[in-house]
Short mmCIF file of C-alpha atoms in Angstrom, two decimals:
data_model
loop_
_atom_site.label_atom_id
_atom_site.label_comp_id
_atom_site.label_asym_id
_atom_site.label_seq_id
_atom_site.Cartn_x
_atom_site.Cartn_y
_atom_site.Cartn_z
CA MET A 1 0.25 -0.19 -0.02
CA ASN A 2 1.67 3.55 -0.94
CA SER A 3 0.49 6.70 -0.30
CA LYS A 4 0.49 9.55 -3.10
CA ASP A 5 -1.38 13.31 -4.05
CA LEU A 6 -3.60 12.86 -6.37
CA PRO A 7 -5.96 15.71 -7.94
CA VAL A 8 -9.67 15.21 -7.92
CA PRO A 9 -11.10 14.68 -11.46
CA PRO A 10 -12.56 18.52 -12.29
CA ASP A 11 -15.95 16.89 -13.15
CA GLU A 12 -17.39 14.33 -11.55
CA LYS A 13 -20.75 14.29 -13.23
CA ASP A 14 -22.07 11.04 -11.55
CA ARG A 15 -21.03 12.69 -8.20
CA LYS A 16 -22.74 15.87 -6.55
CA GLU A 17 -20.49 16.01 -3.73
CA SER A 18 -18.09 18.28 -3.95
CA LEU A 19 -14.52 16.67 -3.44
CA PRO A 20 -11.26 18.75 -2.09
CA ALA A 21 -8.88 19.72 -4.54
CA VAL A 22 -6.16 17.46 -3.41
CA VAL A 23 -6.34 14.54 -1.18
CA THR A 24 -3.58 11.91 0.52
CA VAL A 25 -4.45 8.56 -1.16
CA ASN A 26 -3.47 5.44 0.61
CA ASN A 27 -4.41 2.71 -2.25
CA GLU A 28 -6.13 0.00 -1.45
CA PRO A 29 -5.42 -2.81 -3.74
CA GLY A 30 -8.11 -4.24 -6.37
CA LEU A 31 -10.15 -0.43 -6.59
CA SER A 32 -10.02 1.77 -9.52
CA ASP A 33 -8.61 5.20 -9.05
CA GLU A 34 -11.85 6.51 -8.54
CA GLU A 35 -13.06 4.32 -5.72
CA ASN A 36 -9.45 4.88 -3.72
CA LEU A 37 -10.04 8.66 -4.33
CA LEU A 38 -13.67 8.04 -2.99
CA LEU A 39 -12.39 6.09 0.14
CA ASN A 40 -9.67 8.91 1.13
CA SER A 41 -11.76 12.20 0.32
CA ARG A 42 -12.52 14.19 3.50
CA LEU A 43 -15.96 13.42 4.35
CA PRO A 44 -18.26 16.73 4.56
CA HIS A 45 -19.13 17.93 8.15
CA ASP A 46 -19.41 21.58 8.15
CA LEU A 47 -22.47 22.08 5.91
CA ASP A 48 -25.18 24.80 5.32
CA PRO A 49 -29.01 23.07 6.06
CA LYS A 50 -29.72 22.34 2.71
CA GLU A 51 -26.46 21.07 1.84
CA MET A 52 -26.59 18.59 4.93
CA GLU A 53 -30.27 17.43 3.73
CA ALA A 54 -28.99 16.50 0.14
CA ALA A 55 -25.67 14.44 1.56
CA TRP A 56 -27.98 12.52 4.01
CA SER A 57 -30.50 11.58 1.21
CA ARG A 58 -27.78 10.74 -1.26
CA TYR A 59 -25.96 8.56 1.54
CA GLN A 60 -29.39 7.00 2.44
CA ALA A 61 -30.21 5.94 -1.24
CA VAL A 62 -26.99 4.01 -1.13
CA ILE A 63 -27.57 2.20 2.43
CA GLY A 64 -30.98 1.59 1.11
CA LYS A 65 -29.48 -0.83 -1.71
CA LEU A 66 -27.32 -2.14 0.80
CA LEU A 67 -30.20 -3.22 3.03
CA ALA A 68 -31.88 -4.65 -0.34
CA ARG A 69 -28.98 -6.57 -1.19
CA MET A 70 -28.06 -8.40 2.25
CA GLY A 71 -32.25 -8.88 2.52
CA ALA A 72 -32.57 -10.66 -0.92
CA GLU A 73 -29.08 -12.73 0.49
CA SER A 74 -30.76 -13.17 3.87
CA LYS A 75 -31.68 -16.71 4.98
CA MET A 76 -34.68 -15.13 7.32
CA LEU A 77 -36.20 -14.39 3.72
CA ASP A 78 -38.46 -16.87 3.25
CA SER A 79 -40.36 -16.68 6.61
CA ILE A 80 -40.75 -12.85 6.23
CA ALA A 81 -42.01 -13.34 2.86
CA ARG A 82 -44.56 -15.81 4.00
CA LEU A 83 -45.14 -13.38 7.19
CA VAL A 84 -46.14 -10.42 4.71
CA TYR A 85 -47.25 -12.26 1.40
CA VAL A 86 -50.60 -10.91 1.54
CA ARG A 87 -52.41 -8.35 -0.85
CA THR A 88 -53.80 -5.47 1.29
CA PHE A 89 -52.51 -3.16 3.32
CA ASP A 90 -54.62 -4.24 6.38
CA GLY A 91 -53.38 -7.46 6.02
CA VAL A 92 -49.50 -6.15 5.64
CA TYR A 93 -50.02 -4.03 8.99
CA ALA A 94 -51.70 -6.93 11.05
CA ARG A 95 -48.55 -9.26 10.27
CA LEU A 96 -46.47 -6.42 10.68
CA ALA A 97 -47.99 -6.00 14.30
CA LEU A 98 -46.05 -9.16 15.32
CA ILE A 99 -42.80 -7.26 15.14
CA PRO A 100 -43.57 -4.19 16.92
CA LYS A 101 -39.90 -2.57 17.13
CA LEU A 102 -39.69 -3.31 13.11
CA GLY A 103 -43.08 -2.52 12.25
CA GLN A 104 -42.80 1.23 11.91
CA SER A 105 -39.62 1.01 10.02
CA ALA A 106 -41.13 -1.55 7.73
CA LEU A 107 -44.37 0.48 6.84
CA HIS A 108 -42.37 3.06 6.07
CA ALA A 109 -40.54 1.21 3.66
CA TYR A 110 -43.88 -0.37 2.21
CA GLY A 111 -45.34 3.28 1.85
CA LYS A 112 -41.98 4.38 -0.11
CA HIS A 113 -41.00 1.35 -2.12
CA GLY A 114 -44.15 -0.83 -2.25
CA LEU A 115 -44.53 -4.55 -1.31
CA GLY A 116 -42.12 -6.15 -3.61
CA GLU A 117 -38.78 -4.10 -1.93
CA LEU A 118 -40.57 -4.54 1.48
CA VAL A 119 -39.96 -8.35 2.06
CA TYR A 120 -36.10 -7.44 1.15
CA ARG A 121 -36.02 -4.56 3.00
CA LEU A 122 -37.26 -5.72 6.45
CA ALA A 123 -34.83 -8.92 5.90
CA GLY A 124 -32.06 -6.43 5.63
CA GLU A 125 -32.97 -4.66 8.55
CA LEU A 126 -32.62 -7.84 10.38
CA THR A 127 -29.34 -8.53 8.94
CA LEU A 128 -28.14 -5.20 10.09
CA MET A 129 -29.44 -5.60 13.15
CA GLU A 130 -27.36 -8.87 13.87
CA LEU A 131 -24.34 -7.01 12.22
CA SER A 132 -25.11 -4.48 14.65
CA ALA A 133 -25.60 -6.56 17.94
CA ALA A 134 -22.28 -8.27 16.79
CA ALA A 135 -20.37 -4.92 16.68
CA GLY A 136 -21.98 -3.98 19.80
CA TYR A 137 -20.19 -6.67 21.80
CA ARG A 138 -16.59 -5.00 21.25
CA THR A 139 -18.30 -1.89 23.27
CA PHE A 140 -18.05 -3.72 26.21
CA CYS A 141 -14.07 -4.25 26.11
CA PHE A 142 -13.82 -0.49 26.90
CA PRO A 143 -13.25 0.51 30.84
CA ASP A 144 -14.52 4.04 30.17
CA LEU A 145 -17.24 2.79 28.67
CA ILE A 146 -18.19 -0.03 30.86
CA ARG A 147 -17.95 2.86 33.87
CA GLY A 148 -20.53 4.91 31.58
CA LEU A 149 -22.91 1.95 31.12
CA LEU A 150 -22.68 0.97 34.87
CA LYS A 151 -24.06 4.39 35.61
CA SER A 152 -27.23 3.47 33.76
CA GLY A 153 -27.74 -0.25 34.68
CA LYS A 154 -30.00 -0.76 31.48
CA MET A 155 -27.06 -2.86 30.03
CA ARG A 156 -26.84 -5.85 32.78
CA ASP A 157 -30.55 -5.33 33.71
CA LYS A 158 -32.39 -4.43 30.54
CA SER A 159 -30.15 -5.71 28.00
CA ILE A 160 -33.15 -6.27 25.54
CA ASN A 161 -34.44 -2.79 26.17
CA ARG A 162 -30.75 -1.03 25.27
CA MET A 163 -30.55 -3.52 22.08
CA MET A 164 -33.79 -2.42 20.79
CA ASP A 165 -33.08 1.40 21.29
CA THR A 166 -30.20 1.11 19.91
CA PHE A 167 -31.02 -0.57 16.76
CA GLU A 168 -34.16 1.85 16.43
CA PHE A 169 -31.86 4.71 16.55
CA LEU A 170 -29.73 3.22 14.02
CA ASN A 171 -32.40 2.39 11.46
CA THR A 172 -34.33 5.42 12.16
CA MET A 173 -30.75 7.79 10.80
CA CYS A 174 -30.64 4.98 7.81
CA GLN A 175 -33.88 5.35 6.59
CA HIS A 176 -35.81 8.76 7.36
CA PRO A 177 -35.21 12.26 6.24
CA ILE A 178 -33.12 14.57 8.20
CA ASN A 179 -35.96 16.71 9.84
CA ASP A 180 -38.40 13.72 10.02
CA PRO A 181 -40.10 13.88 13.42
CA LEU A 182 -38.69 10.53 14.45
CA VAL A 183 -35.35 11.55 13.77
CA LEU A 184 -35.54 14.84 15.65
CA GLN A 185 -36.96 12.63 18.50
CA GLN A 186 -34.25 10.36 18.74
CA LEU A 187 -31.70 12.81 18.73
CA GLU A 188 -33.08 14.62 21.31
CA ARG A 189 -33.51 11.34 23.21
CA THR A 190 -29.72 9.96 22.53
CA ASN A 191 -28.62 13.54 23.61
CA GLY A 192 -30.26 13.54 26.91
CA LEU A 193 -29.23 9.96 27.68
CA HIS A 194 -25.78 10.74 27.27
CA ALA A 195 -25.52 14.10 29.30
CA LYS A 196 -27.51 12.23 31.89
CA TYR A 197 -24.78 9.60 32.08
CA LYS A 198 -21.80 11.03 30.58
CA VAL A 199 -21.27 8.31 28.46
CA ALA A 200 -19.55 10.30 25.83
CA GLY A 201 -19.02 13.83 25.29
CA ALA A 202 -17.04 16.50 23.84
CA GLY A 203 -15.06 17.75 27.22
CA ASN A 204 -11.44 16.47 26.30
CA GLN A 205 -9.93 14.40 23.51
CA ALA A 206 -10.28 11.21 25.38
CA ALA A 207 -14.22 12.08 25.83
CA ALA A 208 -14.48 12.87 21.79
CA ASP A 209 -12.47 9.99 20.77
CA LEU A 210 -14.84 7.53 22.79
CA PHE A 211 -17.90 9.43 20.91
CA LYS A 212 -16.40 9.04 17.90
CA TYR A 213 -15.81 5.35 18.54
CA ILE A 214 -19.26 4.79 19.38
CA ALA A 215 -20.79 6.73 16.79
CA LEU A 216 -18.60 4.35 14.35
CA ASN A 217 -19.32 1.16 16.46
CA MET A 218 -23.19 2.04 15.85
CA PHE A 219 -23.20 2.74 12.22
CA TYR A 220 -20.39 0.78 10.69
CA ILE A 221 -18.41 -1.41 12.26
CA GLY A 222 -21.32 -3.91 11.85
CA PRO A 223 -21.39 -3.90 8.10
CA ARG A 224 -17.54 -3.32 7.86
CA MET A 225 -17.72 -7.01 8.89
CA ARG A 226 -19.10 -7.87 5.47
CA PRO A 227 -16.37 -8.67 2.74
CA ASP A 228 -18.30 -7.65 0.03
CA LEU A 229 -19.02 -4.05 1.22
CA THR A 230 -18.47 -1.86 -1.67
CA PRO A 231 -16.40 1.74 -1.70
CA ASP A 232 -19.60 3.39 -2.09
CA GLU A 233 -21.21 1.75 0.67
CA ARG A 234 -18.32 2.41 2.95
CA HIS A 235 -18.54 5.83 2.11
CA ALA A 236 -21.96 6.50 2.64
CA ILE A 237 -22.25 4.64 6.02
CA CYS A 238 -19.07 6.70 7.02
CA GLY A 239 -20.46 10.03 5.72
CA LEU A 240 -23.97 9.37 7.53
CA THR A 241 -22.08 8.64 10.77
CA VAL A 242 -20.22 11.97 10.68
CA LEU A 243 -23.54 13.75 9.87
CA VAL A 244 -25.48 12.25 12.32
CA ALA A 245 -22.48 13.38 14.90
CA LYS A 246 -22.88 16.51 13.49
CA ARG A 247 -26.32 16.91 14.39
CA MET A 248 -25.50 15.71 18.12
CA GLY A 249 -22.96 18.63 18.60
CA HIS A 250 -19.71 16.60 17.59
CA THR A 251 -17.41 16.84 14.90
CA ILE A 252 -15.89 13.54 13.44
CA ALA A 253 -13.26 14.79 10.93
CA GLY A 254 -11.43 12.52 8.32
CA THR A 255 -11.52 10.19 5.25
CA VAL A 256 -13.06 6.84 5.46
CA LYS A 257 -9.62 5.14 5.29
CA GLU A 258 -8.60 7.44 8.32
CA LEU A 259 -12.01 6.13 10.18
CA GLU A 260 -11.04 2.73 9.73
CA ALA A 261 -7.56 3.44 10.91
CA PHE A 262 -8.99 4.89 14.01
CA ILE A 263 -11.50 2.13 14.83
CA GLU A 264 -8.26 -0.39 14.96
CA GLN A 265 -6.00 1.68 16.50
CA TYR A 266 -8.62 2.84 19.13
CA GLU A 267 -9.31 -1.18 19.76
CA ALA A 268 -5.58 -1.97 19.94
CA ASN A 269 -4.63 0.83 22.43
CA ASN A 270 -8.08 0.83 24.93
CA MET A 271 -9.72 -2.40 25.62
CA PHE A 272 -9.02 -4.73 28.29
CA GLY A 273 -6.33 -6.85 28.59
CA ARG A 274 -6.95 -10.65 28.65
CA ASP A 275 -4.90 -10.79 31.62
CA ASP A 276 -6.89 -8.11 33.84
CA ARG A 277 -8.17 -9.39 36.82
CA SER A 278 -10.38 -6.43 37.72
CA ALA A 279 -13.78 -5.89 39.20
CA LEU A 280 -14.79 -3.73 36.23
CA ARG A 281 -13.64 -6.24 33.66
CA ALA A 282 -15.60 -8.62 35.78
CA ARG A 283 -18.96 -6.12 35.47
CA ALA A 284 -18.09 -6.10 31.82
CA ILE A 285 -18.34 -10.07 31.49
CA GLU A 286 -21.61 -9.59 33.30
CA ILE A 287 -22.93 -7.26 30.81
CA ALA A 288 -21.92 -9.16 27.70
CA ARG A 289 -23.58 -12.71 29.29
CA ALA A 290 -26.72 -10.85 29.99
CA SER A 291 -26.55 -9.65 26.10
CA ARG A 292 -26.24 -13.07 25.17
CA VAL A 293 -29.15 -13.78 27.29
CA ALA A 294 -31.43 -11.05 25.69
CA LEU A 295 -30.47 -11.83 21.94
CA ASP A 296 -31.56 -15.54 22.78
CA GLN A 297 -35.15 -14.07 22.93
CA LEU A 298 -35.32 -11.96 19.92
CA PRO A 299 -37.02 -14.73 17.48
CA THR A 300 -36.14 -12.77 14.25
CA ILE A 301 -32.62 -13.06 14.74
CA SER A 302 -29.87 -15.80 14.82
CA PRO A 303 -27.93 -15.52 18.07
CA ALA A 304 -25.56 -18.02 16.53
CA ARG A 305 -24.56 -16.05 13.32
CA ILE A 306 -24.23 -12.92 15.67
CA HIS A 307 -21.15 -14.91 17.87
CA GLY A 308 -19.91 -15.95 14.48
CA TYR A 309 -18.92 -12.28 13.64
CA VAL A 310 -17.53 -11.22 17.20
CA PRO A 311 -13.58 -11.43 16.82
CA TYR A 312 -11.51 -13.98 18.74
CA ARG A 313 -10.20 -11.23 21.13
CA VAL A 314 -13.51 -9.86 22.15
CA LYS A 315 -14.60 -13.31 22.67
CA LYS A 316 -11.71 -13.80 24.82
CA ILE A 317 -11.98 -10.94 26.66
CA LEU A 318 -15.53 -11.13 27.47
CA GLU A 319 -15.32 -14.84 27.91
CA LEU A 320 -18.13 -15.70 25.73
CA ASP A 321 -16.79 -19.15 24.58
#
C-alpha cells in the first residue's frame, strides 16, 4: 500500500458531492482510482442545512440499496416473505404488528418502496440488526464505556431494551429524512441520555475519541464485517455517521480510510487486556453475558450468526466461549 497526492477529477458528473482539490490517497489493492479517491476524500461535516439534507439523502439511497441486497441474500427471507405475502395493506399491517419494533420502519418502507421491496428491506434490516449486535459486543471491552454503562444499569438489567433502543436509533437515521420528527425525537432522546449519564462527550480528547468510536461502532463496524461492502457503501455509511454526529453537536473529521484506521488503533490501545483481573472487567463480562441471554429472546435474529461475527479477541476478553 503506497501513498501519494492525486488531484480530484474536475467534473464528476455522477457525484454531486464536492471533493477537496487535493487529497492524500492510500491505495487499496483491487480498487479503481476513483474508488480509492472516494475512500480518501474528506467526509463533509461543516455544511449548511440544504447541503446537509442533500448529503443525508444521497447516503441513505446507497444504504437503502445495501439493505435490499443483504435482504435478498438473507436466510430469513423465506419466513419474512410468508409473513407479509398478502394483497391488502390491512393484511400487511396486521402481520407487521407481530414485530412491533420493526413494524414502524417496515411500514415506512412499504409506503416508500411498495410491497415487493418491503420483503427485502425488512430482511435487510434484520441482517443489519445482527451485524449491529455483533459490533456491540466490542463496546463492552472498553473500561471507560463500561464505567458509563454501569451508571445507567440498563445494559446489565434491561439488555434487550437497550439493544432495541440502539437498533431503533440506527434504523431511524438510516431510513428517515434529516428533519423527520422521528429523527429529531431520536436525537433529542439520545443526547439527553448522554448528558445524563456522561457516557461520552466532547469535554476533552479522550471523551471525543470515545464518542467517535461509539458512533462508528453503531453505524459502521457491523456492516464493515461484510467482505463484500463496496467503496460506495463504506463512504455512505461513514458519511452518514459524520452527519449524525454533527447533529448531536460533535465533529468527526477525516476520510473513510482514516476512520477505519482510527477504529483499529482505538481498539488496539483501549480494550481490556485478557489478563485483567479487575472488578470492572468482571462487570463487563456480566454485561456481555446478559446481552447474550437477551439475544436468545429475539426470534427474528440468529444468535449463532451474531457470535460468528464477534472477533476472537473480543470473545476472550468477555469470556463468551
